[in-house]
Amino acid sequence: MARRRNELIGDELDVVQKSLKSEVMSFDGAMEIFLKDAKRKGLREFTLRYYVRECNDFRKYLAREEHSLIINEVVRRHIDEFIEDMQERRCLRTVTINTKLRAIRTLFNFLYERKYIDENPMHKYPLLKERKANIETLSLKQLRQLLNAPNMRTFTGQRDYTFMLLILETGIRLNEAAGILVDDVKLAEGQIFIRNTKNHFHRYVPIQEKMKEQLRRYLKLRGTCETDHLFVTIDETAMTRSQLQKVTAKYGKIANIKGVRCSTHTLRHTFAKLSVMNGAGVFELQKILGHSSMEMVRVYVNLFSSEVSEKHRQFSPLNNL
């Protein structure tokens, strides 16, 4: 009777590989492979931290509930129970829960596509339905209060005023503002080059005379530093994203602005609102804001366009009563 060969080949190796990949791999091991791939793809550090934070939140839940941390033993029921825990025990908002689900879905989609798991518990898993909240924006009066709050006789006051004015002028994201270098400011062309974008598509945003004047003033005060970043601390180091994030909130508090959250994102929404009210088209707005789709731009137009109100004045049935 012939002996069987000892060396595994072809389909036999696939059986072993599946076993090694899916049955033994831990949650931590899966995260390590996932993050290595994300780094190879050039994802931003901010995005990597997001995946680590949200996926590890799910891991903590599994460990607390004494579920298996073998990645192939995570099933759809665990996702359902995790959502119930976030809703009932932690009382998290729908938008927060969906943020976590997106990260977990990305992890499991990657593992399934790479054949590290045999079943994908997040396959076609729906996000929670959320009511669209009204988009918060600042009124013109609140904007004046905010922009009058910095002490313009200090370097930090000039810097923070320049930062807030730039967000209001261009609607760029916080992370995009943090990534601007001095050489990205093209005053002669009336443009700023945005390199640190969400979708990796670099773009130019236009700036007008008032913004150019303030940038000239700030650049002169900034002088030369070891860092190339536009916004710097008094120690002449680049301002981080988290430092810039606190700027608008700080002056909102000084100006005693109530009823609206003072943040960079609120300034971005305010830019969109005022642009739409002043007649900006959807294509121009999409390009300046750096949206990859029209969805959010349409939200702005639907909320803030004065065209519907103008038309309604003409066709209101009450006109004939």
Coordinates of C-alpha atoms in Angstrom, one line a residue:
M1 CA 0.0 0.0 0.0
A2 CA 1.5 3.3 -1.1
R3 CA 2.3 5.9 1.5
R4 CA 0.5 9.2 1.2
R5 CA 2.8 12.2 0.4
N6 CA 3.6 14.3 3.4
E7 CA 3.9 17.7 1.6
L8 CA 0.6 19.5 1.3
I9 CA -0.1 21.2 -2.0
G10 CA -2.9 23.1 -3.8
D11 CA -6.3 22.9 -2.1
E12 CA -4.7 21.1 0.9
L13 CA -2.7 24.3 1.6
D14 CA -5.8 26.4 1.3
V15 CA -7.4 24.3 4.1
V16 CA -4.4 24.9 6.3
Q17 CA -4.2 28.6 5.4
K18 CA -7.9 29.1 6.2
S19 CA -7.4 27.4 9.5
L20 CA -4.4 29.5 10.4
K21 CA -6.0 32.7 9.3
S22 CA -9.5 32.5 10.5
E23 CA -9.7 30.1 13.4
V24 CA -6.6 31.1 15.4
M25 CA -6.2 34.8 14.6
S26 CA -6.9 37.1 17.6
F27 CA -8.7 40.4 17.4
D28 CA -5.4 42.2 18.2
G29 CA -3.7 40.2 15.4
A30 CA -6.4 41.2 12.9
M31 CA -6.1 44.8 13.9
E32 CA -2.3 44.7 13.4
I33 CA -2.7 43.4 9.9
F34 CA -5.5 45.9 9.1
L35 CA -3.5 48.9 10.3
K36 CA -0.4 47.8 8.4
D37 CA -2.5 47.7 5.2
A38 CA -4.0 51.1 6.0
K39 CA -0.6 52.7 6.5
R40 CA 0.6 51.2 3.2
K41 CA -2.4 52.9 1.5
G42 CA -1.3 56.2 2.9
L43 CA -4.3 56.9 5.2
R44 CA -3.9 59.9 7.4
E45 CA -2.7 59.5 11.0
F46 CA -6.1 61.0 12.1
T47 CA -7.9 58.3 10.2
L48 CA -5.7 55.5 11.7
R49 CA -6.4 56.8 15.2
Y50 CA -10.1 56.7 14.4
Y51 CA -10.0 53.0 13.4
V52 CA -7.9 52.1 16.5
R53 CA -10.2 54.0 18.8
E54 CA -13.5 52.7 17.5
C55 CA -12.5 49.1 16.8
N56 CA -10.8 48.9 20.3
D57 CA -14.1 50.1 21.8
F58 CA -15.8 47.1 20.3
R59 CA -12.9 44.8 21.5
K60 CA -13.4 46.1 25.1
Y61 CA -17.1 45.3 24.9
L62 CA -16.4 41.7 23.7
A63 CA -13.9 41.3 26.5
R64 CA -16.2 42.7 29.2
E65 CA -19.0 40.4 28.1
E66 CA -16.6 37.5 28.0
H67 CA -17.1 36.9 24.3
S68 CA -14.4 35.2 22.3
L69 CA -11.6 37.4 21.0
I70 CA -10.8 35.0 18.2
I71 CA -11.7 37.1 15.2
N72 CA -13.6 34.4 13.3
E73 CA -15.8 33.7 16.3
V74 CA -17.3 37.3 16.2
V75 CA -20.8 36.9 14.8
R76 CA -23.6 39.2 13.8
R77 CA -25.3 38.7 17.2
H78 CA -22.3 40.4 18.9
I79 CA -22.8 43.5 16.7
D80 CA -26.5 43.6 17.6
E81 CA -25.8 43.3 21.3
F82 CA -23.0 45.9 21.1
I83 CA -25.5 48.4 19.6
E84 CA -28.0 47.7 22.3
D85 CA -25.3 48.2 24.9
M86 CA -24.4 51.6 23.4
Q87 CA -28.0 52.6 23.2
E88 CA -29.3 51.4 26.6
R89 CA -26.3 51.4 29.0
R90 CA -24.1 54.1 27.5
C91 CA -26.9 56.3 26.0
L92 CA -24.8 57.2 23.0
R93 CA -26.3 59.3 20.2
T94 CA -27.2 57.6 16.9
V95 CA -24.5 59.6 15.0
T96 CA -21.9 58.3 17.5
I97 CA -23.0 54.7 17.2
N98 CA -22.9 54.9 13.4
T99 CA -19.3 56.3 13.5
K100 CA -18.3 53.2 15.5
L101 CA -20.1 50.9 13.1
R102 CA -18.4 52.4 10.1
A103 CA -15.0 51.6 11.6
I104 CA -16.0 48.1 12.5
R105 CA -17.5 47.5 9.1
T106 CA -14.3 48.6 7.4
L107 CA -12.2 46.2 9.5
F108 CA -14.4 43.2 8.9
N109 CA -14.8 44.0 5.1
F110 CA -11.0 44.0 4.9
L111 CA -10.6 40.7 6.8
Y112 CA -13.3 39.0 4.6
E113 CA -11.9 40.3 1.3
R114 CA -8.4 39.1 2.3
K115 CA -9.9 35.7 3.4
Y116 CA -8.8 36.1 7.0
I117 CA -12.4 35.2 8.0
D118 CA -14.9 32.9 6.4
E119 CA -18.1 34.9 7.3
N120 CA -18.4 38.6 7.5
P121 CA -20.7 39.6 10.4
M122 CA -20.9 43.2 9.0
H123 CA -22.0 42.1 5.5
K124 CA -24.8 44.5 4.5
Y125 CA -25.2 45.6 8.1
P126 CA -27.3 48.7 8.1
L127 CA -26.4 51.9 9.9
L128 CA -29.0 53.2 12.3
K129 CA -31.5 55.7 10.9
E130 CA -31.0 59.1 12.3
R131 CA -33.1 62.2 12.0
K132 CA -31.2 64.9 10.2
A133 CA -30.5 67.6 12.7
N134 CA -30.7 71.2 11.7
I135 CA -27.3 72.5 10.7
E136 CA -26.0 75.0 13.2
T137 CA -24.6 78.2 11.8
L138 CA -23.7 81.6 13.2
S139 CA -25.8 84.7 12.5
L140 CA -24.0 87.9 11.1
K141 CA -24.3 89.4 14.6
Q142 CA -22.6 86.4 16.2
L143 CA -19.9 86.4 13.5
R144 CA -19.1 90.0 14.3
Q145 CA -19.0 89.2 18.0
L146 CA -16.7 86.2 17.4
L147 CA -14.3 88.0 15.1
N148 CA -14.1 91.0 17.5
A149 CA -13.1 88.8 20.4
P150 CA -9.4 88.2 19.7
N151 CA -6.9 90.8 21.2
M152 CA -5.5 92.2 18.0
R153 CA -2.6 93.8 19.9
T154 CA -1.1 90.3 20.5
F155 CA 0.5 87.8 18.1
T156 CA -1.9 85.0 19.2
G157 CA -4.9 87.3 18.7
Q158 CA -3.8 88.1 15.1
R159 CA -3.1 84.5 14.4
D160 CA -6.4 83.2 15.8
Y161 CA -8.3 86.0 13.9
T162 CA -6.6 85.0 10.7
F163 CA -7.5 81.3 11.3
M164 CA -11.2 82.0 11.9
L165 CA -11.4 84.4 9.0
L166 CA -9.8 81.9 6.7
I167 CA -12.3 79.2 7.7
L168 CA -15.2 81.6 7.1
E169 CA -13.7 82.8 3.8
T170 CA -13.0 79.3 2.4
G171 CA -15.0 76.7 4.4
I172 CA -12.0 74.4 4.6
R173 CA -11.9 71.7 7.2
L174 CA -10.0 71.8 10.5
N175 CA -7.5 69.2 9.4
E176 CA -7.0 71.0 6.1
A177 CA -6.2 74.3 7.9
A178 CA -3.7 72.5 10.1
G179 CA -1.8 71.2 7.1
I180 CA -1.4 74.6 5.2
L181 CA 2.2 75.6 4.7
V182 CA 3.5 79.1 4.1
D183 CA 4.3 78.3 0.5
D184 CA 0.7 77.1 0.0
V185 CA -0.5 80.7 0.3
K186 CA -0.6 82.2 -3.2
L187 CA -1.4 85.8 -2.5
A188 CA -0.6 87.0 -6.0
E189 CA -3.0 84.4 -7.5
G190 CA -5.6 84.9 -4.8
Q191 CA -5.6 81.2 -3.9
I192 CA -4.5 78.8 -1.2
F193 CA -3.4 75.3 -2.0
I194 CA -5.1 72.6 0.2
R195 CA -2.9 69.5 0.6
N196 CA -4.2 67.8 3.7
T197 CA -7.5 66.8 2.2
K198 CA -10.0 64.2 3.4
N199 CA -10.3 62.4 0.0
H200 CA -6.6 62.9 -1.0
F201 CA -7.6 65.1 -3.9
H202 CA -5.5 68.3 -3.5
R203 CA -7.3 71.5 -4.5
Y204 CA -7.0 75.3 -4.6
V205 CA -9.5 77.6 -2.8
P206 CA -10.0 81.2 -3.7
I207 CA -9.5 84.1 -1.3
Q208 CA -10.6 87.7 -1.8
E209 CA -8.9 91.1 -0.9
K210 CA -9.9 91.3 2.8
M211 CA -8.5 87.8 3.4
K212 CA -5.3 88.6 1.4
E213 CA -4.7 91.8 3.5
Q214 CA -5.0 89.9 6.8
L215 CA -2.8 87.1 5.5
R216 CA -0.1 89.6 4.5
R217 CA -0.3 91.2 8.0
Y218 CA -0.1 87.8 9.7
L219 CA 2.7 86.5 7.6
K220 CA 4.7 89.6 8.4
L221 CA 4.2 89.1 12.1
R222 CA 4.9 85.4 11.8
G223 CA 8.2 85.9 10.2
T224 CA 10.5 83.0 9.6
C225 CA 10.3 79.9 11.8
E226 CA 11.8 76.4 11.8
T227 CA 8.5 75.0 10.8
D228 CA 6.9 75.6 7.4
H229 CA 3.4 75.5 8.7
L230 CA 1.3 78.6 8.3
F231 CA -0.2 78.6 11.9
V232 CA 2.4 78.6 14.6
T233 CA 2.6 78.9 18.4
I234 CA 4.5 81.6 20.2
D235 CA 7.2 79.0 20.6
E236 CA 7.4 79.0 16.8
T237 CA 6.2 75.4 16.5
A238 CA 3.4 74.2 14.2
M239 CA 0.0 74.4 15.7
T240 CA -1.6 71.0 16.0
R241 CA -5.1 70.0 14.9
S242 CA -6.2 69.8 18.5
Q243 CA -4.7 73.3 19.3
L244 CA -6.5 74.8 16.4
Q245 CA -9.7 73.0 17.3
K246 CA -9.9 75.0 20.6
V247 CA -9.5 78.4 18.9
T248 CA -13.1 79.1 17.9
A249 CA -14.6 77.7 21.1
K250 CA -12.3 79.9 23.1
Y251 CA -13.5 83.1 21.4
G252 CA -17.1 82.0 21.4
K253 CA -16.9 81.8 25.2
I254 CA -15.1 85.2 25.4
A255 CA -17.8 86.7 23.1
N256 CA -20.5 85.1 25.3
I257 CA -22.2 83.5 22.2
K258 CA -25.2 81.4 23.3
G259 CA -27.5 78.9 21.5
V260 CA -24.9 77.6 19.0
R261 CA -21.8 75.6 19.3
C262 CA -18.8 77.7 18.3
S263 CA -16.4 75.4 16.4
T264 CA -14.4 75.3 13.2
H265 CA -17.1 73.0 11.7
T266 CA -19.8 75.6 12.6
L267 CA -17.8 78.2 10.7
R268 CA -17.6 75.8 7.8
H269 CA -21.4 75.4 7.8
T270 CA -21.7 79.2 8.1
F271 CA -19.5 79.7 5.0
A272 CA -21.7 77.3 3.1
K273 CA -24.9 79.0 4.3
L274 CA -23.8 82.5 3.4
S275 CA -22.4 81.3 0.1
V276 CA -25.7 79.7 -0.9
M277 CA -27.7 82.8 0.2
N278 CA -25.4 85.0 -1.9
G279 CA -26.1 82.8 -5.0
A280 CA -23.2 80.3 -5.0
G281 CA -23.9 77.3 -7.4
V282 CA -23.7 73.7 -6.3
F283 CA -20.7 72.9 -8.5
E284 CA -18.7 75.9 -7.2
L285 CA -19.6 75.0 -3.6
Q286 CA -18.7 71.4 -4.0
K287 CA -15.3 72.2 -5.4
I288 CA -14.4 74.8 -2.7
L289 CA -15.7 72.6 0.2
G290 CA -13.9 69.5 -1.2
H291 CA -16.9 67.2 -1.1
S292 CA -16.5 64.0 -3.2
S293 CA -20.3 63.9 -3.8
M294 CA -23.2 66.4 -4.1
E295 CA -25.1 65.0 -1.1
M296 CA -24.0 67.5 1.5
V297 CA -24.0 70.4 -1.0
R298 CA -27.6 69.7 -1.8
V299 CA -28.4 69.8 2.0
Y300 CA -26.9 73.3 2.2
V301 CA -28.9 74.4 -0.9
N302 CA -32.2 73.0 0.4
L303 CA -31.7 74.6 3.8
F304 CA -30.4 78.0 2.9
S305 CA -31.3 78.9 -0.7
S306 CA -33.5 82.0 -0.8
E307 CA -34.8 81.1 -4.3
V308 CA -37.7 79.0 -2.9
S309 CA -38.8 81.9 -0.7
E310 CA -38.6 84.3 -3.6
K311 CA -40.7 82.0 -5.8
H312 CA -43.2 81.5 -3.0
R313 CA -43.9 85.2 -2.8
Q314 CA -45.0 85.0 -6.5
F315 CA -47.2 81.9 -6.3
S316 CA -48.5 81.9 -2.8
P317 CA -52.3 81.0 -2.9
L318 CA -52.9 83.7 -0.3
N319 CA -52.0 86.4 -2.7
N320 CA -55.5 86.1 -4.3
L321 CA -57.4 86.2 -1.0

